[in-house]
mmCIF file of C-alpha atoms in Angstrom:
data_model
loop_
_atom_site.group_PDB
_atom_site.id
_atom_site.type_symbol
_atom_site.label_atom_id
_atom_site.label_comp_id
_atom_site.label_asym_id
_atom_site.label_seq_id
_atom_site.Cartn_x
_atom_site.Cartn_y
_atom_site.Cartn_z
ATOM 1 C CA UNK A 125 106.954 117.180 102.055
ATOM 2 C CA UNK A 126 109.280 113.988 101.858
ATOM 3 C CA UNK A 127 109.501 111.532 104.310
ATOM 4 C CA UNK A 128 112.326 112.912 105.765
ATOM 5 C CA UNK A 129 111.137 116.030 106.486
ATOM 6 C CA UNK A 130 107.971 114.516 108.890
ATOM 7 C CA UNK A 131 110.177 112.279 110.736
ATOM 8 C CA UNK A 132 112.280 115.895 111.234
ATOM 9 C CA UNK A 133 109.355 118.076 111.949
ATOM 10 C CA UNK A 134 107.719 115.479 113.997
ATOM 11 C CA UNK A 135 111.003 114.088 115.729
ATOM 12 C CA UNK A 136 109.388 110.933 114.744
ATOM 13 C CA UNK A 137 112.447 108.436 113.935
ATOM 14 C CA UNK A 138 112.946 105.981 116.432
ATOM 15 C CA UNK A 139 115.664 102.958 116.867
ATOM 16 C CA UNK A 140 114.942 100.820 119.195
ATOM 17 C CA UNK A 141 116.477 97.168 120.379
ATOM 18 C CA UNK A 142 112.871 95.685 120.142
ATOM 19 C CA UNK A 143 109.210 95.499 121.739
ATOM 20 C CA UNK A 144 107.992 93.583 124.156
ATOM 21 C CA UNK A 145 104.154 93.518 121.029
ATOM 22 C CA UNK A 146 102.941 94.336 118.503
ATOM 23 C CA UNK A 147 100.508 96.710 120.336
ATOM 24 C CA UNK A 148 103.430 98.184 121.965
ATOM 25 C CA UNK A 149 105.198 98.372 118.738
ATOM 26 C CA UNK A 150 102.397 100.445 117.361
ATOM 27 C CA UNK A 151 102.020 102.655 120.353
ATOM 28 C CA UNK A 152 105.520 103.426 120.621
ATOM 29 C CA UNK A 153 105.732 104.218 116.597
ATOM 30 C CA UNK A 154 102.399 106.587 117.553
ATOM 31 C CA UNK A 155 103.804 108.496 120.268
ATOM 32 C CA UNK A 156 105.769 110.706 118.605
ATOM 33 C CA UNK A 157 102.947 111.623 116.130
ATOM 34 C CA UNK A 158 100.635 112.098 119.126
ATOM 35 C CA UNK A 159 102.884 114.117 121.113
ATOM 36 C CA UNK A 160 103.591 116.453 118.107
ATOM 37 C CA UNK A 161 99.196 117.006 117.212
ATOM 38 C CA UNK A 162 99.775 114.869 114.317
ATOM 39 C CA UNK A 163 97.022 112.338 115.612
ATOM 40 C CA UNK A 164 94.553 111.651 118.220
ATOM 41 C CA UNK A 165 95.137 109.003 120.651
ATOM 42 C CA UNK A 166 91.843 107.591 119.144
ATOM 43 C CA UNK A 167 94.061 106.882 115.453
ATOM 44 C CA UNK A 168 96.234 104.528 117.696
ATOM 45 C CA UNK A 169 93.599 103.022 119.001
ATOM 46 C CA UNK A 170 91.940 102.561 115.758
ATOM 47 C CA UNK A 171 95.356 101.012 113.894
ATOM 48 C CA UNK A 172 95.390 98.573 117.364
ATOM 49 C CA UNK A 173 91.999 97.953 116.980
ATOM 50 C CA UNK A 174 91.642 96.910 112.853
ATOM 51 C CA UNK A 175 95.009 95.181 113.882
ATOM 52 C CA UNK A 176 93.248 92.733 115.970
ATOM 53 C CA UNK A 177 90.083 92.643 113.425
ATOM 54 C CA UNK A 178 91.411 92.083 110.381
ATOM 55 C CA UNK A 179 95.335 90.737 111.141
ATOM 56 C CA UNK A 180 98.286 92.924 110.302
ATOM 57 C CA UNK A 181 97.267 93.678 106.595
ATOM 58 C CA UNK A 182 99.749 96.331 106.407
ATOM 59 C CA UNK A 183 102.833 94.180 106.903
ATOM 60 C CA UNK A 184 104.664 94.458 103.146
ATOM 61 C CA UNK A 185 106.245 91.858 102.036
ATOM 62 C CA UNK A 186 109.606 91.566 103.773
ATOM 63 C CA UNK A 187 108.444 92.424 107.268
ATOM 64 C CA UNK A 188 107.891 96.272 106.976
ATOM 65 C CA UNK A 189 104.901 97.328 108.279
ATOM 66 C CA UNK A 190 102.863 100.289 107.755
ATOM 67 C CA UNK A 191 100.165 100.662 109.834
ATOM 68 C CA UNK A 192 97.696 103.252 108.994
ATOM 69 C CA UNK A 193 93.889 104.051 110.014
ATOM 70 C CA UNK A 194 91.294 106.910 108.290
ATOM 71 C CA UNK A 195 91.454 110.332 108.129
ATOM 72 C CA UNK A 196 88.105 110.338 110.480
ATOM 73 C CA UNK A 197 89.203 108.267 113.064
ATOM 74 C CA UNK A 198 91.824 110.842 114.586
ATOM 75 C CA UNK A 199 94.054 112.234 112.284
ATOM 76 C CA UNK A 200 94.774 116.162 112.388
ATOM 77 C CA UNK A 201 97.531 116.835 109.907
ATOM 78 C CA UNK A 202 99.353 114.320 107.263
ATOM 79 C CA UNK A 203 102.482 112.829 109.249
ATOM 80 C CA UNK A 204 104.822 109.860 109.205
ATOM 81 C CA UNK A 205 106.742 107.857 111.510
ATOM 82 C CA UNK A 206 109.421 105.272 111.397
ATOM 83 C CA UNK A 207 109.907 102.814 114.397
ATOM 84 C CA UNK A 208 113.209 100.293 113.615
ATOM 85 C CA UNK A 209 113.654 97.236 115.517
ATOM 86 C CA UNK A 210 116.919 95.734 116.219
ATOM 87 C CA UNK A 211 114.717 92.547 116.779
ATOM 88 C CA UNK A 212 111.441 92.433 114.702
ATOM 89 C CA UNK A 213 108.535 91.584 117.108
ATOM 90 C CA UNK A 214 105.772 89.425 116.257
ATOM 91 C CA UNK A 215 102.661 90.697 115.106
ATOM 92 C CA UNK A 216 100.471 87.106 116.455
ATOM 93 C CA UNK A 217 97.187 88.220 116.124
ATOM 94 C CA UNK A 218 94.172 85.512 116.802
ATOM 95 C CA UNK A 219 92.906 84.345 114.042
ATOM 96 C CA UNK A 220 95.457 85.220 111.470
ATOM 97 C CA UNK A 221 98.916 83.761 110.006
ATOM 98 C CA UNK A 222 101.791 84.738 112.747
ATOM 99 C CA UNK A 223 104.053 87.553 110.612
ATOM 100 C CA UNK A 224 107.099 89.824 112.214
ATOM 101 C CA UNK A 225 107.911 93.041 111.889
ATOM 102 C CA UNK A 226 111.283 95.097 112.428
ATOM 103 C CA UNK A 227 110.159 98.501 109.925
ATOM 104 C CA UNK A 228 107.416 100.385 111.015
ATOM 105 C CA UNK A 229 105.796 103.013 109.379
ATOM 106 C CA UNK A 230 102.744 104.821 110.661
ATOM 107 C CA UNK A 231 101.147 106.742 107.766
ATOM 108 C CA UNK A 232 99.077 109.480 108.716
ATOM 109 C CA UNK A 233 96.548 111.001 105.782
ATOM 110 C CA UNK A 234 94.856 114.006 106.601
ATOM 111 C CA UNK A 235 92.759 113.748 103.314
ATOM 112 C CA UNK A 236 93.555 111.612 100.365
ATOM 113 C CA UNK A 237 95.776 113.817 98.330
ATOM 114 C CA UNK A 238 98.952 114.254 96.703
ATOM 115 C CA UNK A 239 100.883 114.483 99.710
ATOM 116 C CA UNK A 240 99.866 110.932 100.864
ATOM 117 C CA UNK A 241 100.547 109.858 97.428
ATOM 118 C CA UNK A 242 103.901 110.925 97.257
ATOM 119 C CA UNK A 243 104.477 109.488 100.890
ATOM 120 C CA UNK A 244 103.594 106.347 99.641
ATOM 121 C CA UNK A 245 105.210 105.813 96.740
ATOM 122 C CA UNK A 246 108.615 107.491 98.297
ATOM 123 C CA UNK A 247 107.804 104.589 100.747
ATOM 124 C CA UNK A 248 107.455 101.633 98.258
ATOM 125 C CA UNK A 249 110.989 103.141 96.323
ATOM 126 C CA UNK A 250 113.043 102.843 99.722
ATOM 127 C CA UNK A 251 111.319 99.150 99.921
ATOM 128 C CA UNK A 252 112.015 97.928 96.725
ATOM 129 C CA UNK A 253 115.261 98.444 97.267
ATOM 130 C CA UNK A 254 116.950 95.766 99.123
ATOM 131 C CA UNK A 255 120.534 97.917 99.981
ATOM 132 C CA UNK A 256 118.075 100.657 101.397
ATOM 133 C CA UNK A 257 116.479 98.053 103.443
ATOM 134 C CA UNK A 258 119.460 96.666 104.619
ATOM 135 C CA UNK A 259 120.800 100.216 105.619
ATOM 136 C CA UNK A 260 118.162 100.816 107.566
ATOM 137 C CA UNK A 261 118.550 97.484 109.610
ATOM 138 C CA UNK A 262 121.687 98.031 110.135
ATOM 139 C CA UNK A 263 122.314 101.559 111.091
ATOM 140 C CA UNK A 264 122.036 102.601 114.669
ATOM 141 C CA UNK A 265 122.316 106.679 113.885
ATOM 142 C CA UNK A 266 119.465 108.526 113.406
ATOM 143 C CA UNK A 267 121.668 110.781 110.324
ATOM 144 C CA UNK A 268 122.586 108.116 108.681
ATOM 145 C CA UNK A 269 118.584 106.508 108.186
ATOM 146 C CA UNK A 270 117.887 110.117 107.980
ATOM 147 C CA UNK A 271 120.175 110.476 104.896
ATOM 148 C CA UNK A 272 118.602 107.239 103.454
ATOM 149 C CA UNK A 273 115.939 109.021 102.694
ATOM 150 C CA UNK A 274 117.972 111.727 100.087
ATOM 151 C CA UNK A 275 118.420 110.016 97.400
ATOM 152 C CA UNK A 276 115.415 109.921 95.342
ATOM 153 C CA UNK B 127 92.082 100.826 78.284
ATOM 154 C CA UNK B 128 91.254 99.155 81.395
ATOM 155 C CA UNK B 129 89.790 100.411 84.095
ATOM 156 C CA UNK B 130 90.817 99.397 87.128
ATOM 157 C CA UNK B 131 90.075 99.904 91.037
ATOM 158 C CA UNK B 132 91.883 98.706 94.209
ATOM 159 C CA UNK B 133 90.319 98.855 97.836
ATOM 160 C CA UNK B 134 91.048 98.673 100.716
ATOM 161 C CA UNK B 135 89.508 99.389 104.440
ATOM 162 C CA UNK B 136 90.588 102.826 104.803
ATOM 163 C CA UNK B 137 90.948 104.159 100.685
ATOM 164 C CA UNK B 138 94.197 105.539 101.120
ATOM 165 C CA UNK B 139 97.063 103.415 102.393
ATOM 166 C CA UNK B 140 97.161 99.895 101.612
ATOM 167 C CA UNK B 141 94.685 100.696 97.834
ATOM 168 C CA UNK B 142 97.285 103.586 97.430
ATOM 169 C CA UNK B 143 100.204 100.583 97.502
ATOM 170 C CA UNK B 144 98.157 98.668 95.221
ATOM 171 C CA UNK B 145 97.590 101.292 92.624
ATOM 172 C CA UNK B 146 101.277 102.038 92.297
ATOM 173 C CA UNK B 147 102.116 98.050 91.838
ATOM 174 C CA UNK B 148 99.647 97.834 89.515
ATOM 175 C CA UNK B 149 100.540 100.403 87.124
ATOM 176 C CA UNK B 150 103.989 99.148 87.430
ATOM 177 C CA UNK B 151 102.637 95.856 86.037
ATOM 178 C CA UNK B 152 100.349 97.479 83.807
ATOM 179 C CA UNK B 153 103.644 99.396 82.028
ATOM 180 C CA UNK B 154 105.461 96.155 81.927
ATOM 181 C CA UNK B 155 102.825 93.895 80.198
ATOM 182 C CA UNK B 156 102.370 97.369 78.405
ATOM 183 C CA UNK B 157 98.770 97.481 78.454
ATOM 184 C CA UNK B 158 97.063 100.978 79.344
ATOM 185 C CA UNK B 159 95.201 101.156 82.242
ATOM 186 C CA UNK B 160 93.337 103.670 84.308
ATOM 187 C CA UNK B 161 93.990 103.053 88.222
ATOM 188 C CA UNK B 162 91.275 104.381 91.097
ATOM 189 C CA UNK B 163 91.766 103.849 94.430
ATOM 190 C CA UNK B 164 88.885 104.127 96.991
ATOM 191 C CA UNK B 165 87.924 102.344 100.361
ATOM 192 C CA UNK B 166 85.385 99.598 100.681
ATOM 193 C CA UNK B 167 82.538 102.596 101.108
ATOM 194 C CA UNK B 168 83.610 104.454 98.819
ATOM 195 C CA UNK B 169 84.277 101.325 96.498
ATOM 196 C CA UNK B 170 80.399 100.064 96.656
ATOM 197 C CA UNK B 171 78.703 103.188 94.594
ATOM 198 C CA UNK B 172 81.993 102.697 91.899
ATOM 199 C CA UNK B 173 82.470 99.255 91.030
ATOM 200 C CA UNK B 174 79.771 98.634 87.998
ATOM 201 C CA UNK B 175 82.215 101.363 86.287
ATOM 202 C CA UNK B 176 85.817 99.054 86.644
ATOM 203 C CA UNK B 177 86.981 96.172 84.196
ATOM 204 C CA UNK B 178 88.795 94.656 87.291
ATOM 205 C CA UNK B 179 89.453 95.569 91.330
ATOM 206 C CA UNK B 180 91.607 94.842 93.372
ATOM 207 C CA UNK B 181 91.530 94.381 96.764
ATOM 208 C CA UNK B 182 93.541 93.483 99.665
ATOM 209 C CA UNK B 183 92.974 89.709 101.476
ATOM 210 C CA UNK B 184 91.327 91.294 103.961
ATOM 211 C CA UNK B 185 88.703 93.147 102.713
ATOM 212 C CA UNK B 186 88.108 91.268 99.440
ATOM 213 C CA UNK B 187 85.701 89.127 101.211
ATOM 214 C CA UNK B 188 83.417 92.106 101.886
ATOM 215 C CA UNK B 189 83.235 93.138 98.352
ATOM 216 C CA UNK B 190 80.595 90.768 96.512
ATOM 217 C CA UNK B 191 79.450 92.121 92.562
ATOM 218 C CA UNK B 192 78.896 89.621 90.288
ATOM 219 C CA UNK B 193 79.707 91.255 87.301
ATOM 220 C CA UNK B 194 83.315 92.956 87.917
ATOM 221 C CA UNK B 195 86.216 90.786 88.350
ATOM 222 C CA UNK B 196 87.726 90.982 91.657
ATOM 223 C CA UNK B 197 91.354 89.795 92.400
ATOM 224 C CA UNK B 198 92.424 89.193 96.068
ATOM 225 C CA UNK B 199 96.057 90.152 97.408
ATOM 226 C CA UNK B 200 97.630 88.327 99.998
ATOM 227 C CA UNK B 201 101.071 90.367 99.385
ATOM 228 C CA UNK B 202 100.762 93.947 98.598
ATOM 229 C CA UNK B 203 104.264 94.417 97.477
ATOM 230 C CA UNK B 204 104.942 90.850 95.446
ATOM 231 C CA UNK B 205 105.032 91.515 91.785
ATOM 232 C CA UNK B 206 105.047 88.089 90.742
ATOM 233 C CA UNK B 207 101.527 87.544 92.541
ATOM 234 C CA UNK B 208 100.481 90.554 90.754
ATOM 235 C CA UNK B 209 101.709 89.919 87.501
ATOM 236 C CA UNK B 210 100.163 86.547 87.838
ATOM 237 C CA UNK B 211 96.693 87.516 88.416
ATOM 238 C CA UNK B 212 96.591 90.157 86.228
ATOM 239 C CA UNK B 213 97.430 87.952 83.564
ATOM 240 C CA UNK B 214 94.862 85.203 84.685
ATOM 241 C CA UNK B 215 92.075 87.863 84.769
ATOM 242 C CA UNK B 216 92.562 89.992 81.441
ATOM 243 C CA UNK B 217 92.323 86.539 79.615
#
């Protein structure tokens, strides 16, 4: 399945003016995927809590973040779910370098396998490329970041 | 060929971003490679069988072998860091 058909099945796109942190940021990215059986509450909790362990890893480059956790700790089917910020919130996590988000990505693996993998690197193509990335900071219509996602 | 690992905390994710750089970098210095991903677990029975891993910032601190070559990333997605430190450790 292609990113655009999770965020379908899953009603998981979201655009949103901004959050108030980076927890919330997370949460509200998770909801969706929780509310569907795509994850556990406990997955949130675990990308909140490695979040606050090891700083926001996941952040790629040019403030896009995709937080993820294990398979073990909550996930029930592979899923994905896109959060954008009209203002990126700051992911200030004690202890670590201050970085900002305004792309969020929860990845959801329900085993390593080829559907991950092809998640991922449909993921990295739409990053790479910087008049993708500027679509989807710019578009407020859930069609037109939905049609993003077509040409592959 | 070169064997090559990356890890990361949970072995799919952020290692699965790393493999796909890498073998981008690997095609453009054209050198053939063989890239694993695993998590730090996973990644403590395999390393003796890599030429190089590498790891993410924040869990390359967690990984000590003495006789594999381990290369920390601070930015999953920059190529130039990549290409960089490739470079510096196949020399």
């Amino acid at each position: 399945m292609r990113i655009k058909d999770y965020l379908i099945k899953f009603n998981s796109l979201q655009i949103l003016e901004g959050a108030s942190s980076w927890e919330e940021a997370i949460q509200i990215a998770a909801t969706p995927l929780e509310d569907s059986g795509v994850i556990e509450r406990s997955y949130t909790e675990a990308m909140i809590n490695i979040t606050k362990e090891k700083g926001p890893y996941y952040i790629l480059g040019d403030n896009i973040a995709m937080p993820h956790s294990k398979p073990s700790n909550g996930a029930i089917q592979t899923g994905v779910s896109l959060l954008l910020l009209k203002k990126a919130v700051a992911f200030d996590v004690n202890g670590f370098d201050k970085r900002y988000a305004d792309i969020i990505f929860v990845l959801v693996a329900k085993e390593k396998g080829e559907d991950v993998q092809n998640v991922v690197a449909e993921l990295l193509n739409i990053v790479e490329n910087s008049e993708k990335v500027k679509k989807l900071r710019s578009s407020t219509k859930k069609k037109e970041i939905l049609d993003l996602f077509d040409e592959n | 060929m070169v064997k090559v690992l990356a890890v990361c905390g949970n072995g799919m994710g952020t290692s699965m971003v790393i493999k796909m750089k890498v073998q981008k970098v690997f095609k453009m210095l054209d050198i053939s490679a063989q890239v694993s991903y695993a998590s730090l677990e996973q990644a403590e029975d395999l390393i003796e069988d890599f030429d190089l891993v590498l790891a993410s910032a924040h869990v390359a601190d967690d990984l000590n072998f003495t006789h594999t070559k381990i290369i920390s990333l601070m930015n999953l997605i920059d190529e130039n860091e990549l290409y960089e430190k490739l470079v510096g450790a196949l020399k």
